[in-house]
Structure formats: structure tokens, C-alpha cells
């Protein structure tokens, strides 16, 4: 299968997965809130975020292995690829035991530290069910995900995850509507996730016959991991500080509000991740084998990636306030409708995801050591500003702290990538940012006046359709106009593809 087909499959299956996950995923939080209250929803969100920290044991190895695997996979050097994967596998197995110990410790300590209305043993059981699933996947699935991703077959993982999500959500919805307790609902996640792991292991065994996990491990290929781990620790602190601080300084109902907003914006971000994944392996292999081709692809990719990112978050900002009013109608234990939160979350996610094109180049080049202190500074800004403000203005404080850190780091990533790695002016990247930001502001100002009277889900869907169409078209036209070279590249590729199909046809 050629790279174009792989890329298309990653994109199409990824979008399908996100749509299905979003449609099913937005149902469960409301059912949890209605059935058990905002505190239980906040508890589940808090536990999920803490497990992200437990997964720190994997820090460094996953990213280092991914970067090391691009060259041997691009050159069909299966012996070296097996040696790298063997080293990766041994690391995962060594640290998997520590992962299990961390899960057990968290299960028994969390209900002691955090005040929860549920009884002690119920909370312990919920944490063990969530954590044990992660431990098993850590042992067996971590290395598989890396291999499929670098080979352009991450759609295999995506499809398996989609099926698991559908099965999990459907069963959980049935159980919630039938009045089962929260522990029974959480048990479903554990059981169904085991099936995903077994499927992926069998797929790799059948389709990667060259893979030898008993090969002599090449630990030198993972030497970057000690630098990557600094980035991973900083990233985990940066991405997950908000929920921890809100749990500590506010209460679980506020965590529930944050998690609901974060879930919706996170689903949009996952769509953008899908766009990245569909071409990431092509760019990574090109960077390590054909730098001239990489630079051509990078220009086009950055132009339209930024357009997609800004357009999706513009659509979200416009449609989120009426949606959250409908979604949380009838819920009285805390107010979920806050227009300022929508603006803050939009600013946060735009800054976080629109820098992705530059961050990827740092990963492709392996500049982890050179940039580690910059990542630490980002987390330090986030922590210090968030802690200072959370006691004063609560949820707004943690969001402002994150945005402050992003303003520094996003600019730093753009400057470093262009000046230190690509040896060029950062102006073309900033020009694209300015273009898309201007379009975003104009569209929000123009379209907001038409969306204030939405009173039903049917009206919301109808408005969402035309708003999405208008935003996507205008962003595409603006980016094509200001980056005409990228537009011409796309036109040539489309004409070439049509011509080749005509000849074959």
C-alpha cells in the first residue's frame, strides 16, 4: 500500500472515529451528571487526569522510539527496526510493574486525600478498574502503537479504538438508563478494552512477520529518551495541571464544568490530531530521507493545517454557547453556561494546536536536548500563574495560567523551528497565523448575531451545517489567496492524480 492510500485511510477512519466518539461521548457525561450528580462526574474526570500522570513511566521512550524508527522503516531496514522495537519492548516490560504499583497506591490513597461522597471501597474499585486496564495495555500495546504509527497504519489502531468506544459507550448508556450503579458502568470499560489489545497483538503478529522482539536490543537508538522525558514531564504538568489544581483548591463540581468544556473542545482537537496523523509519517520519513521534498510538503501542510485548525475552533466558538445551554438544561447543582469560558478555551486550544506544524519538526529532527529547558519554562509559567490565580478567580485562573504559558512557548517553538532547524525567517509562519486569526475574528463578529435564538437541537444542527460550510470555505479561500504557491501545488497534485486515473481507467 502506497503512502497516499495510507494517508487517506488514516484521515477517513480517523474522522469517522471522532464523529462516532463525539456523538456517543457527549451522551454519557450528561447521563452521569443527571444520574449521580456533578460531583461524581468530576470524580471520574479527576481520576482520568491523574492516570495521565501515572503513564509518565512511558515518558521519553515512546517519542524517542518513534523518531528512531522513521529512518529504518523508510529504508526497509527491518533488522534495525526489530532491534529498536526489541529495546522498546524491554523498557515497557521493566516499567510495567511500577505502573501496576502506582495504580494500586493511587486506588487506596485517593479517597483518603480527596473528599468524596461515595464510600471508600467504591472509589477504590473504580480506580482499580480504570488503572488495571491501562497497566495491561501498557505491557502489551505500547510498542504496537508506535510501530503502526511510524509505518502509516495508525488507522488500524483508530478502527479498533472506534469499535471499542462504540461498544463501551452503548453498553454504558444502557446501564445508566437502566439505573445501574457507577461501579457496574465503569466495569464495562475494563472488559471491552482487553478485546482491543488482543486484536492489535494478533494483527501485528500476522502482518509484521519480520518483527523480531527477541533481536539484540539497540538501546543506543533510544538515547534521546533521557531528553524526551523532560519534555514529557513538562507536557504532562502543562496539560493536566488545571484539573489537579481545581480538585485541590475548588471542588469536584467545578472540575465537572471544566471537564465538560474540555471534552467538547478536546473532540475538536482530536479531529485536528487526525489531520496530523494522516500525513505525519510521510513528513517524518521525508525529513529523514529527502529534505528538499520535505520542505515542499511542509509549506503546503502548514498552510492548510493552520486553516483547518483555526476554522474548526472558530466553528466551535460560535456553536458552543447555544449547545451548552441545551445540553445542561435542567441541571441545577452548578452553572455550566459561561460565555467567557468558551473564549478562554478557544484561545487555549488555538495556541496549543496551531503550533503543531512547528512542534513536529522538532520531533523529526530529534532536537529534544536543545529544547528541554524551554519546555520546563512553559510548565513553570503555567504552574506559577495558575496557582497564583486559582485561589482568586477559580477556573478562570487556571485557564489564564495555561494561556500565559502558551503565549510564550508557541512563539518560542515557531522561532526555534524556523531559525535553528529550517534556517529561514519565521515570517511566513507568522503571516499564516495573522491571516487565519484575522479571518477568525471577522467571522465570529459577523456570524454571532445570527446564533442567539437557538432553542432546540434541531435548530442547532441546522445552524451548525451552514456555519461550518461558511467558515470552512472562507478559511480555504483566504489561505489559498495568501499562499498561492501552496494552492498551485494542490492543484497540480489533483490534476496529476486525475490524469493517472484517466490513463488507468
Tab-separated table of C-alpha atoms in Angstrom:
chain	number	residue	atom	x	y	z
A	1	UNK	CA	0.000	0.000	0.000
A	2	UNK	CA	1.466	3.377	-1.027
A	3	UNK	CA	1.728	6.369	1.277
A	4	UNK	CA	-1.154	8.224	-0.367
A	5	UNK	CA	-3.576	5.397	0.361
A	6	UNK	CA	-2.265	5.040	3.907
A	7	UNK	CA	-2.692	8.761	4.465
A	8	UNK	CA	-6.246	8.699	3.104
A	9	UNK	CA	-7.195	5.742	5.307
A	10	UNK	CA	-5.749	7.394	8.417
A	11	UNK	CA	-7.719	10.548	7.666
A	12	UNK	CA	-11.066	8.957	6.760
A	13	UNK	CA	-11.084	6.371	9.547
A	14	UNK	CA	-9.841	8.996	11.979
A	15	UNK	CA	-12.660	11.410	11.133
A	16	UNK	CA	-15.210	8.592	11.360
A	17	UNK	CA	-13.815	7.631	14.759
A	18	UNK	CA	-14.016	11.186	16.076
A	19	UNK	CA	-17.575	11.681	14.852
A	20	UNK	CA	-18.751	8.415	16.410
A	21	UNK	CA	-16.849	9.057	19.641
A	22	UNK	CA	-18.219	12.593	19.887
A	23	UNK	CA	-21.829	11.569	19.264
A	24	UNK	CA	-21.667	8.798	21.855
A	25	UNK	CA	-19.307	10.591	24.212
A	26	UNK	CA	-21.476	13.667	24.747
A	27	UNK	CA	-24.351	11.481	25.913
A	28	UNK	CA	-22.563	9.841	28.846
A	29	UNK	CA	-21.434	12.923	30.854
A	30	UNK	CA	-24.999	14.263	30.930
A	31	UNK	CA	-26.354	10.867	31.978
A	32	UNK	CA	-23.686	10.639	34.703
A	33	UNK	CA	-24.491	14.153	35.937
A	34	UNK	CA	-28.244	13.508	35.916
A	35	UNK	CA	-27.913	10.024	37.472
A	36	UNK	CA	-25.174	10.589	40.059
A	37	UNK	CA	-24.606	14.372	40.208
A	38	UNK	CA	-21.830	16.736	39.095
A	39	UNK	CA	-19.523	15.571	41.888
A	40	UNK	CA	-19.338	12.001	40.572
A	41	UNK	CA	-18.710	13.302	37.048
A	42	UNK	CA	-15.937	15.476	38.476
A	43	UNK	CA	-14.531	12.473	40.356
A	44	UNK	CA	-14.319	10.362	37.191
A	45	UNK	CA	-12.677	13.236	35.304
A	46	UNK	CA	-10.193	13.815	38.116
A	47	UNK	CA	-9.208	10.127	38.182
A	48	UNK	CA	-8.715	10.067	34.407
A	49	UNK	CA	-6.386	13.059	34.602
A	50	UNK	CA	-4.351	11.541	37.436
A	51	UNK	CA	-3.810	8.385	35.390
A	52	UNK	CA	-2.196	10.531	32.736
A	53	UNK	CA	0.492	11.267	35.323
A	54	UNK	CA	0.825	7.576	36.154
A	55	UNK	CA	1.505	6.950	32.457
A	56	UNK	CA	4.624	9.106	32.905
A	57	UNK	CA	6.550	5.839	33.282
A	58	UNK	CA	6.362	5.585	29.490
A	59	UNK	CA	7.740	9.101	29.128
A	60	UNK	CA	10.553	9.516	26.667
A	61	UNK	CA	10.607	6.028	25.206
A	62	UNK	CA	7.521	6.347	23.007
A	63	UNK	CA	8.617	9.579	21.325
A	64	UNK	CA	12.275	8.540	21.110
A	65	UNK	CA	11.340	5.185	19.547
A	66	UNK	CA	9.045	6.899	17.072
A	67	UNK	CA	11.778	9.303	15.963
A	68	UNK	CA	14.350	6.491	15.739
A	69	UNK	CA	12.056	4.260	13.667
A	70	UNK	CA	11.366	6.703	10.804
A	71	UNK	CA	14.684	6.106	9.014
A	72	UNK	CA	14.766	2.248	9.137
A	73	UNK	CA	11.104	1.974	8.104
A	74	UNK	CA	11.631	4.427	5.219
A	75	UNK	CA	14.671	2.375	4.105
A	76	UNK	CA	13.100	-1.066	4.742
A	77	UNK	CA	15.876	-1.854	7.213
A	78	UNK	CA	13.863	-4.427	9.150
A	79	UNK	CA	16.790	-5.757	11.141
A	80	UNK	CA	17.485	-2.371	12.715
A	81	UNK	CA	13.767	-1.755	13.169
A	82	UNK	CA	13.499	-5.046	15.104
A	83	UNK	CA	16.452	-4.066	17.286
A	84	UNK	CA	14.826	-0.730	18.154
A	85	UNK	CA	11.470	-2.378	18.842
A	86	UNK	CA	13.175	-5.033	20.993
A	87	UNK	CA	14.750	-2.302	23.137
A	88	UNK	CA	11.395	-0.514	23.368
A	89	UNK	CA	9.619	-3.726	24.378
A	90	UNK	CA	12.087	-4.419	27.177
A	91	UNK	CA	11.665	-0.930	28.575
A	92	UNK	CA	7.879	-1.252	28.645
A	93	UNK	CA	8.080	-4.607	30.433
A	94	UNK	CA	10.554	-3.340	33.038
A	95	UNK	CA	8.451	-0.332	33.936
A	96	UNK	CA	5.068	-2.072	33.669
A	97	UNK	CA	5.449	-3.459	37.184
A	98	UNK	CA	5.969	0.057	38.535
A	99	UNK	CA	2.842	1.151	36.663
A	100	UNK	CA	0.834	-1.528	38.486
A	101	UNK	CA	2.204	-0.486	41.872
A	102	UNK	CA	1.339	3.153	41.137
A	103	UNK	CA	-2.242	2.200	40.237
A	104	UNK	CA	-2.687	0.226	43.479
A	105	UNK	CA	-1.231	3.056	45.578
A	106	UNK	CA	-3.480	5.629	43.916
A	107	UNK	CA	-6.567	3.464	44.419
A	108	UNK	CA	-6.119	3.243	48.172
A	109	UNK	CA	-4.822	6.792	48.801
A	110	UNK	CA	-7.086	8.918	46.578
A	111	UNK	CA	-10.311	8.540	48.631
A	112	UNK	CA	-8.315	9.408	51.749
A	113	UNK	CA	-6.866	12.622	50.308
A	114	UNK	CA	-9.860	13.856	48.284
A	115	UNK	CA	-13.250	14.313	49.956
A	116	UNK	CA	-15.865	12.286	48.058
A	117	UNK	CA	-19.468	11.392	48.901
A	118	UNK	CA	-19.073	7.840	47.541
A	119	UNK	CA	-17.907	5.244	50.046
A	120	UNK	CA	-14.199	4.391	50.268
A	121	UNK	CA	-14.282	0.928	48.674
A	122	UNK	CA	-16.410	2.061	45.736
A	123	UNK	CA	-13.823	4.702	44.834
A	124	UNK	CA	-11.010	2.140	45.253
A	125	UNK	CA	-12.780	-0.283	42.914
A	126	UNK	CA	-13.417	2.412	40.271
A	127	UNK	CA	-9.737	3.410	40.253
A	128	UNK	CA	-8.553	-0.201	40.092
A	129	UNK	CA	-10.850	-0.951	37.141
A	130	UNK	CA	-9.619	2.070	35.190
A	131	UNK	CA	-5.991	1.580	36.172
A	132	UNK	CA	-5.675	-2.162	35.594
A	133	UNK	CA	-6.861	-1.745	32.009
A	134	UNK	CA	-4.101	0.832	31.490
A	135	UNK	CA	-1.471	-1.462	33.022
A	136	UNK	CA	-2.348	-4.357	30.708
A	137	UNK	CA	-2.348	-2.107	27.629
A	138	UNK	CA	0.970	-0.636	28.759
A	139	UNK	CA	2.596	-4.067	28.890
A	140	UNK	CA	1.402	-5.278	25.509
A	141	UNK	CA	0.056	-2.446	23.341
A	142	UNK	CA	2.511	0.451	23.734
A	143	UNK	CA	5.112	-0.849	21.290
A	144	UNK	CA	2.433	-1.916	18.793
A	145	UNK	CA	1.026	1.614	18.621
A	146	UNK	CA	4.497	3.016	17.876
A	147	UNK	CA	5.133	0.537	15.045
A	148	UNK	CA	1.772	1.116	13.358
A	149	UNK	CA	2.087	4.866	13.655
A	150	UNK	CA	5.541	5.126	12.099
A	151	UNK	CA	4.526	2.774	9.266
A	152	UNK	CA	1.473	4.851	8.382
A	153	UNK	CA	-1.002	2.295	9.680
A	154	UNK	CA	-2.318	4.097	12.717
A	155	UNK	CA	-5.761	3.694	11.163
A	156	UNK	CA	-5.640	0.090	12.426
A	157	UNK	CA	-5.412	1.373	15.993
A	158	UNK	CA	-8.038	4.006	15.228
A	159	UNK	CA	-10.513	1.442	13.900
A	160	UNK	CA	-10.005	-0.847	16.889
A	161	UNK	CA	-10.458	2.108	19.242
A	162	UNK	CA	-13.628	3.190	17.415
A	163	UNK	CA	-15.178	-0.251	17.774
A	164	UNK	CA	-14.209	-0.373	21.440
A	165	UNK	CA	-15.609	3.127	22.042
A	166	UNK	CA	-18.894	2.286	20.349
A	167	UNK	CA	-19.287	-0.959	22.306
A	168	UNK	CA	-18.247	0.676	25.590
A	169	UNK	CA	-20.464	3.722	25.222
A	170	UNK	CA	-23.523	1.808	24.055
A	171	UNK	CA	-23.342	-0.637	26.960
A	172	UNK	CA	-22.648	2.177	29.452
A	173	UNK	CA	-25.615	4.192	28.156
A	174	UNK	CA	-27.880	1.150	28.514
A	175	UNK	CA	-26.639	0.562	32.071
A	176	UNK	CA	-27.063	4.229	33.034
A	177	UNK	CA	-30.604	4.364	31.671
A	178	UNK	CA	-31.377	1.090	33.483
A	179	UNK	CA	-30.293	2.545	36.814
A	180	UNK	CA	-27.130	0.514	37.482
A	181	UNK	CA	-24.552	1.939	39.899
A	182	UNK	CA	-21.416	3.761	38.805
A	183	UNK	CA	-19.148	0.790	39.595
A	184	UNK	CA	-21.007	-1.506	37.189
A	185	UNK	CA	-20.864	1.163	34.483
A	186	UNK	CA	-17.087	1.530	34.902
A	187	UNK	CA	-16.578	-2.257	34.725
A	188	UNK	CA	-17.609	-2.232	31.064
A	189	UNK	CA	-14.568	-0.145	30.106
A	190	UNK	CA	-12.180	-2.691	31.608
A	191	UNK	CA	-13.661	-5.767	29.933
A	192	UNK	CA	-14.053	-4.366	26.407
A	193	UNK	CA	-10.578	-2.792	26.343
A	194	UNK	CA	-8.998	-6.226	26.754
A	195	UNK	CA	-10.521	-7.258	23.417
A	196	UNK	CA	-8.834	-4.316	21.664
A	197	UNK	CA	-5.422	-5.302	22.988
A	198	UNK	CA	-5.800	-8.930	21.847
A	199	UNK	CA	-6.853	-7.846	18.334
A	200	UNK	CA	-3.894	-5.478	17.855
A	201	UNK	CA	-1.397	-8.082	19.047
A	202	UNK	CA	-2.765	-10.632	16.564
A	203	UNK	CA	-2.736	-8.071	13.721
A	204	UNK	CA	0.936	-7.240	14.210
A	205	UNK	CA	1.905	-10.897	14.517
A	206	UNK	CA	0.173	-11.657	11.201
A	207	UNK	CA	1.233	-8.597	9.163
A	208	UNK	CA	4.734	-7.894	10.511
A	209	UNK	CA	6.362	-11.288	10.182
A	210	UNK	CA	9.765	-9.600	10.006
A	211	UNK	CA	9.377	-8.170	13.527
A	212	UNK	CA	11.656	-9.970	15.981
A	213	UNK	CA	11.233	-8.749	19.538
A	214	UNK	CA	13.968	-11.161	20.632
A	215	UNK	CA	16.544	-9.423	18.442
A	216	UNK	CA	19.589	-7.828	20.067
A	217	UNK	CA	18.111	-4.640	21.550
A	218	UNK	CA	19.540	-1.363	20.255
A	219	UNK	CA	19.345	0.813	23.346
A	220	UNK	CA	21.564	3.469	21.741
A	221	UNK	CA	18.732	4.281	19.326
A	222	UNK	CA	16.695	5.351	22.338
A	223	UNK	CA	19.387	7.554	23.862
A	224	UNK	CA	17.234	10.618	23.174
A	225	UNK	CA	14.702	9.296	25.666
A	226	UNK	CA	16.516	10.898	28.601
A	227	UNK	CA	15.971	14.278	26.957
A	228	UNK	CA	12.471	13.481	25.728
A	229	UNK	CA	11.416	12.589	29.270
A	230	UNK	CA	11.975	16.205	30.315
A	231	UNK	CA	9.589	17.269	27.567
A	232	UNK	CA	7.119	14.578	28.590
A	233	UNK	CA	7.153	15.553	32.251
A	234	UNK	CA	6.759	19.218	31.348
A	235	UNK	CA	3.996	18.359	28.901
A	236	UNK	CA	2.114	16.288	31.457
A	237	UNK	CA	2.361	19.052	34.055
A	238	UNK	CA	1.311	21.608	31.467
A	239	UNK	CA	-1.629	19.657	30.023
A	240	UNK	CA	-3.023	18.264	33.252
A	241	UNK	CA	-2.334	20.901	35.891
A	242	UNK	CA	-5.745	22.513	35.577
A	243	UNK	CA	-7.850	19.579	36.787
A	244	UNK	CA	-5.446	18.785	39.650
A	245	UNK	CA	-5.462	22.404	40.866
A	246	UNK	CA	-9.240	22.654	40.577
A	247	UNK	CA	-9.589	19.404	42.545
A	248	UNK	CA	-7.282	20.746	45.256
A	249	UNK	CA	-8.433	24.381	45.506
A	250	UNK	CA	-12.055	24.319	44.329
A	251	UNK	CA	-14.359	21.285	44.339
A	252	UNK	CA	-15.377	18.382	42.106
A	253	UNK	CA	-18.391	20.254	40.746
A	254	UNK	CA	-16.062	22.873	39.266
A	255	UNK	CA	-13.954	20.010	37.883
A	256	UNK	CA	-17.136	18.714	36.244
A	257	UNK	CA	-17.660	22.067	34.488
A	258	UNK	CA	-14.055	22.164	33.332
A	259	UNK	CA	-14.128	18.556	32.134
A	260	UNK	CA	-17.313	19.101	30.125
A	261	UNK	CA	-15.865	22.102	28.277
A	262	UNK	CA	-12.571	20.279	27.861
A	263	UNK	CA	-14.321	17.199	26.464
A	264	UNK	CA	-16.071	19.146	23.686
A	265	UNK	CA	-13.004	21.173	22.726
A	266	UNK	CA	-10.917	18.022	23.050
A	267	UNK	CA	-13.091	16.254	20.482
A	268	UNK	CA	-12.413	19.079	18.024
A	269	UNK	CA	-8.714	18.842	18.845
A	270	UNK	CA	-8.848	15.099	18.123
A	271	UNK	CA	-10.105	15.848	14.616
A	272	UNK	CA	-7.043	18.051	14.143
A	273	UNK	CA	-4.876	15.239	15.513
A	274	UNK	CA	-6.371	13.031	12.812
A	275	UNK	CA	-5.297	15.507	10.136
A	276	UNK	CA	-1.785	15.439	11.611
A	277	UNK	CA	-1.645	11.660	11.835
A	278	UNK	CA	-2.685	11.244	8.219
A	279	UNK	CA	0.489	12.939	6.972
A	280	UNK	CA	2.858	12.767	9.959
A	281	UNK	CA	4.526	9.524	8.874
A	282	UNK	CA	5.076	10.914	5.341
A	283	UNK	CA	6.666	14.102	6.687
A	284	UNK	CA	8.739	12.191	9.241
A	285	UNK	CA	10.123	9.784	6.660
A	286	UNK	CA	10.769	12.616	4.162
A	287	UNK	CA	12.598	14.706	6.773
A	288	UNK	CA	14.952	11.797	7.440
A	289	UNK	CA	15.468	10.804	3.780
A	290	UNK	CA	14.711	13.684	1.375
A	291	UNK	CA	14.978	17.150	2.896
A	292	UNK	CA	14.101	19.020	-0.323
A	293	UNK	CA	10.832	17.093	-0.708
A	294	UNK	CA	10.098	17.628	2.973
A	295	UNK	CA	10.356	21.410	2.641
A	296	UNK	CA	7.929	21.397	-0.297
A	297	UNK	CA	5.421	19.275	1.599
A	298	UNK	CA	5.871	21.272	4.804
A	299	UNK	CA	4.889	24.562	3.149
A	300	UNK	CA	1.615	23.170	1.850
A	301	UNK	CA	0.923	21.240	5.037
A	302	UNK	CA	1.427	24.272	7.285
A	303	UNK	CA	-0.778	26.486	5.106
A	304	UNK	CA	-3.815	24.249	5.167
A	305	UNK	CA	-3.241	22.725	8.601
A	306	UNK	CA	-3.458	26.193	10.149
A	307	UNK	CA	-6.565	26.890	8.070
A	308	UNK	CA	-8.236	23.689	9.291
A	309	UNK	CA	-7.265	24.348	12.924
A	310	UNK	CA	-8.494	27.931	13.010
A	311	UNK	CA	-11.692	27.116	11.101
A	312	UNK	CA	-12.660	24.235	13.418
A	313	UNK	CA	-12.083	26.274	16.556
A	314	UNK	CA	-13.987	29.205	15.029
A	315	UNK	CA	-16.945	26.889	14.396
A	316	UNK	CA	-16.667	25.575	17.963
A	317	UNK	CA	-16.559	29.060	19.484
A	318	UNK	CA	-19.675	30.091	17.541
A	319	UNK	CA	-21.723	26.970	18.252
A	320	UNK	CA	-20.592	26.015	21.754
A	321	UNK	CA	-22.615	28.563	23.828
A	322	UNK	CA	-26.037	27.548	22.387
A	323	UNK	CA	-25.062	23.878	22.620
A	324	UNK	CA	-24.033	24.035	26.284
A	325	UNK	CA	-27.298	25.809	27.145
A	326	UNK	CA	-29.280	22.968	25.584
A	327	UNK	CA	-27.030	20.222	26.921
A	328	UNK	CA	-27.137	21.302	30.570
A	329	UNK	CA	-30.750	22.465	30.732
A	330	UNK	CA	-32.361	21.167	33.899
A	331	UNK	CA	-29.057	20.675	35.763
A	332	UNK	CA	-29.165	22.883	38.858
A	333	UNK	CA	-26.289	21.819	41.150
A	334	UNK	CA	-23.826	24.142	39.349
A	335	UNK	CA	-23.994	26.602	36.435
A	336	UNK	CA	-22.403	25.221	33.256
A	337	UNK	CA	-23.264	28.153	30.961
A	338	UNK	CA	-20.443	30.707	30.905
A	339	UNK	CA	-19.587	32.521	27.637
A	340	UNK	CA	-16.213	33.651	28.988
A	341	UNK	CA	-15.116	30.032	29.401
A	342	UNK	CA	-15.807	29.395	25.708
A	343	UNK	CA	-13.474	32.261	24.718
A	344	UNK	CA	-10.752	31.143	27.129
A	345	UNK	CA	-10.898	27.520	25.977
A	346	UNK	CA	-10.792	28.640	22.340
A	347	UNK	CA	-7.701	30.775	22.949
A	348	UNK	CA	-6.059	27.886	24.799
A	349	UNK	CA	-6.696	25.283	22.113
A	350	UNK	CA	-5.807	27.569	19.202
A	351	UNK	CA	-2.434	28.352	20.768
A	352	UNK	CA	-1.848	24.695	21.631
A	353	UNK	CA	-2.790	23.087	18.332
A	354	UNK	CA	-1.922	25.713	15.741
A	355	UNK	CA	1.770	25.397	16.720
A	356	UNK	CA	1.698	21.690	15.898
A	357	UNK	CA	3.399	22.027	12.495
A	358	UNK	CA	6.456	23.575	14.130
A	359	UNK	CA	6.498	21.142	17.066
A	360	UNK	CA	6.513	18.181	14.684
A	361	UNK	CA	9.712	19.412	13.053
A	362	UNK	CA	11.443	19.468	16.440
A	363	UNK	CA	10.386	15.825	16.892
A	364	UNK	CA	11.501	14.828	13.378
A	365	UNK	CA	14.917	16.422	13.904
A	366	UNK	CA	15.412	14.971	17.382
A	367	UNK	CA	16.139	18.386	18.943
A	368	UNK	CA	14.942	17.224	22.344
A	369	UNK	CA	18.070	18.106	24.315
A	370	UNK	CA	18.316	21.572	22.779
A	371	UNK	CA	14.742	22.500	23.647
A	372	UNK	CA	14.187	20.802	27.000
A	373	UNK	CA	14.696	23.903	29.143
A	374	UNK	CA	12.134	25.768	27.016
A	375	UNK	CA	9.551	23.103	27.777
A	376	UNK	CA	10.353	23.306	31.500
A	377	UNK	CA	9.916	27.091	31.423
A	378	UNK	CA	6.494	26.688	29.788
A	379	UNK	CA	5.336	24.412	32.613
A	380	UNK	CA	6.836	26.726	35.229
A	381	UNK	CA	4.885	29.705	33.850
A	382	UNK	CA	1.702	27.638	33.752
A	383	UNK	CA	2.078	26.375	37.309
A	384	UNK	CA	3.082	29.672	38.888
A	385	UNK	CA	0.392	31.798	37.215
A	386	UNK	CA	-2.304	29.130	37.712
A	387	UNK	CA	-1.555	28.623	41.418
A	388	UNK	CA	-1.499	32.378	41.978
A	389	UNK	CA	-4.845	32.931	40.228
A	390	UNK	CA	-6.840	29.778	41.060
A	391	UNK	CA	-7.406	30.854	44.671
A	392	UNK	CA	-8.583	34.255	43.457
A	393	UNK	CA	-10.690	33.607	40.370
A	394	UNK	CA	-11.036	29.821	40.325
A	395	UNK	CA	-11.495	28.150	36.940
A	396	UNK	CA	-10.617	31.358	35.075
A	397	UNK	CA	-7.273	31.413	36.875
A	398	UNK	CA	-6.097	28.007	35.669
A	399	UNK	CA	-7.125	28.813	32.092
A	400	UNK	CA	-5.338	32.171	32.123
A	401	UNK	CA	-2.240	30.466	33.537
A	402	UNK	CA	-2.253	27.959	30.678
A	403	UNK	CA	-2.784	30.671	28.071
A	404	UNK	CA	0.091	32.739	29.513
A	405	UNK	CA	2.436	29.763	29.171
A	406	UNK	CA	1.210	29.049	25.644
A	407	UNK	CA	1.823	32.620	24.517
A	408	UNK	CA	5.473	32.156	25.437
A	409	UNK	CA	6.001	28.611	24.178
A	410	UNK	CA	4.072	28.866	20.905
A	411	UNK	CA	6.179	31.807	19.793
A	412	UNK	CA	9.320	30.057	21.021
A	413	UNK	CA	8.537	26.909	19.010
A	414	UNK	CA	7.891	28.898	15.829
A	415	UNK	CA	11.105	30.903	16.207
A	416	UNK	CA	13.277	27.905	17.119
A	417	UNK	CA	11.988	25.660	14.327
A	418	UNK	CA	12.408	28.228	11.587
A	419	UNK	CA	15.710	29.722	12.718
A	420	UNK	CA	17.568	26.726	14.208
A	421	UNK	CA	16.307	23.781	12.134
A	422	UNK	CA	14.992	25.124	8.812
A	423	UNK	CA	17.445	28.073	8.716
A	424	UNK	CA	14.893	30.568	7.455
A	425	UNK	CA	12.845	33.543	8.605
A	426	UNK	CA	9.783	32.734	10.736
A	427	UNK	CA	7.796	35.432	8.931
A	428	UNK	CA	5.953	33.040	6.592
A	429	UNK	CA	4.622	31.089	9.579
A	430	UNK	CA	3.600	34.272	11.407
A	431	UNK	CA	1.946	35.581	8.239
A	432	UNK	CA	-0.220	32.474	8.123
A	433	UNK	CA	-1.141	32.921	11.790
A	434	UNK	CA	-2.078	36.581	11.247
A	435	UNK	CA	-4.194	35.706	8.195
A	436	UNK	CA	-6.149	32.991	9.992
A	437	UNK	CA	-6.556	34.985	13.218
A	438	UNK	CA	-7.959	37.955	11.263
A	439	UNK	CA	-10.437	35.693	9.462
A	440	UNK	CA	-11.424	34.110	12.787
A	441	UNK	CA	-12.161	37.458	14.462
A	442	UNK	CA	-14.190	38.710	11.494
A	443	UNK	CA	-16.250	35.525	11.251
A	444	UNK	CA	-17.029	35.446	14.985
A	445	UNK	CA	-18.054	39.121	14.922
A	446	UNK	CA	-20.182	38.621	11.775
A	447	UNK	CA	-21.874	35.276	12.475
A	448	UNK	CA	-22.553	35.569	16.222
A	449	UNK	CA	-25.539	37.836	15.601
A	450	UNK	CA	-27.364	35.028	13.782
A	451	UNK	CA	-26.989	32.369	16.503
A	452	UNK	CA	-28.615	33.861	19.581
A	453	UNK	CA	-32.098	32.409	19.047
A	454	UNK	CA	-31.310	28.668	19.003
A	455	UNK	CA	-33.850	26.894	21.230
A	456	UNK	CA	-33.669	23.227	20.144
A	457	UNK	CA	-31.202	20.588	18.993
A	458	UNK	CA	-32.798	20.541	15.527
A	459	UNK	CA	-32.244	24.289	15.173
A	460	UNK	CA	-28.694	23.858	16.464
A	461	UNK	CA	-27.882	21.171	13.874
A	462	UNK	CA	-29.344	23.233	11.027
A	463	UNK	CA	-27.351	26.295	12.085
A	464	UNK	CA	-24.226	24.201	12.591
A	465	UNK	CA	-24.410	22.978	8.993
A	466	UNK	CA	-24.384	26.418	7.374
A	467	UNK	CA	-21.932	27.921	9.887
A	468	UNK	CA	-19.456	25.087	9.260
A	469	UNK	CA	-19.815	25.415	5.474
A	470	UNK	CA	-19.295	29.186	5.533
A	471	UNK	CA	-16.271	29.005	7.853
A	472	UNK	CA	-14.509	26.186	6.003
A	473	UNK	CA	-14.971	27.835	2.593
A	474	UNK	CA	-13.837	31.285	3.744
A	475	UNK	CA	-10.746	29.947	5.525
A	476	UNK	CA	-9.816	27.844	2.480
A	477	UNK	CA	-10.185	30.825	0.139
A	478	UNK	CA	-8.216	33.135	2.432
A	479	UNK	CA	-5.341	30.661	2.885
A	480	UNK	CA	-5.246	29.871	-0.839
A	481	UNK	CA	-5.171	33.573	-1.718
A	482	UNK	CA	-2.366	34.478	0.694
A	483	UNK	CA	-0.404	31.266	-0.016
A	484	UNK	CA	-0.982	30.942	-3.722
A	485	UNK	CA	2.061	28.696	-4.157
A	486	UNK	CA	0.559	26.116	-1.829
A	487	UNK	CA	-2.738	26.299	-3.697
A	488	UNK	CA	-0.958	25.724	-7.025
A	489	UNK	CA	0.841	22.704	-5.521
A	490	UNK	CA	-2.505	21.189	-4.510
A	491	UNK	CA	-3.989	21.858	-7.954
A	492	UNK	CA	-1.023	20.200	-9.702
A	493	UNK	CA	-1.264	17.133	-7.455
A	494	UNK	CA	-5.006	16.824	-8.032
A	495	UNK	CA	-4.588	17.193	-11.816
A	496	UNK	CA	-1.801	14.598	-11.788
A	497	UNK	CA	-3.926	12.154	-9.814
A	498	UNK	CA	-6.912	12.635	-12.127
A	499	UNK	CA	-4.724	12.209	-15.201
A	500	UNK	CA	-3.199	8.963	-13.898
A	501	UNK	CA	-6.635	7.595	-13.078
A	502	UNK	CA	-7.839	8.559	-16.558
A	503	UNK	CA	-4.988	6.595	-18.132
A	504	UNK	CA	-5.652	3.589	-15.930
A	505	UNK	CA	-9.372	3.887	-16.479
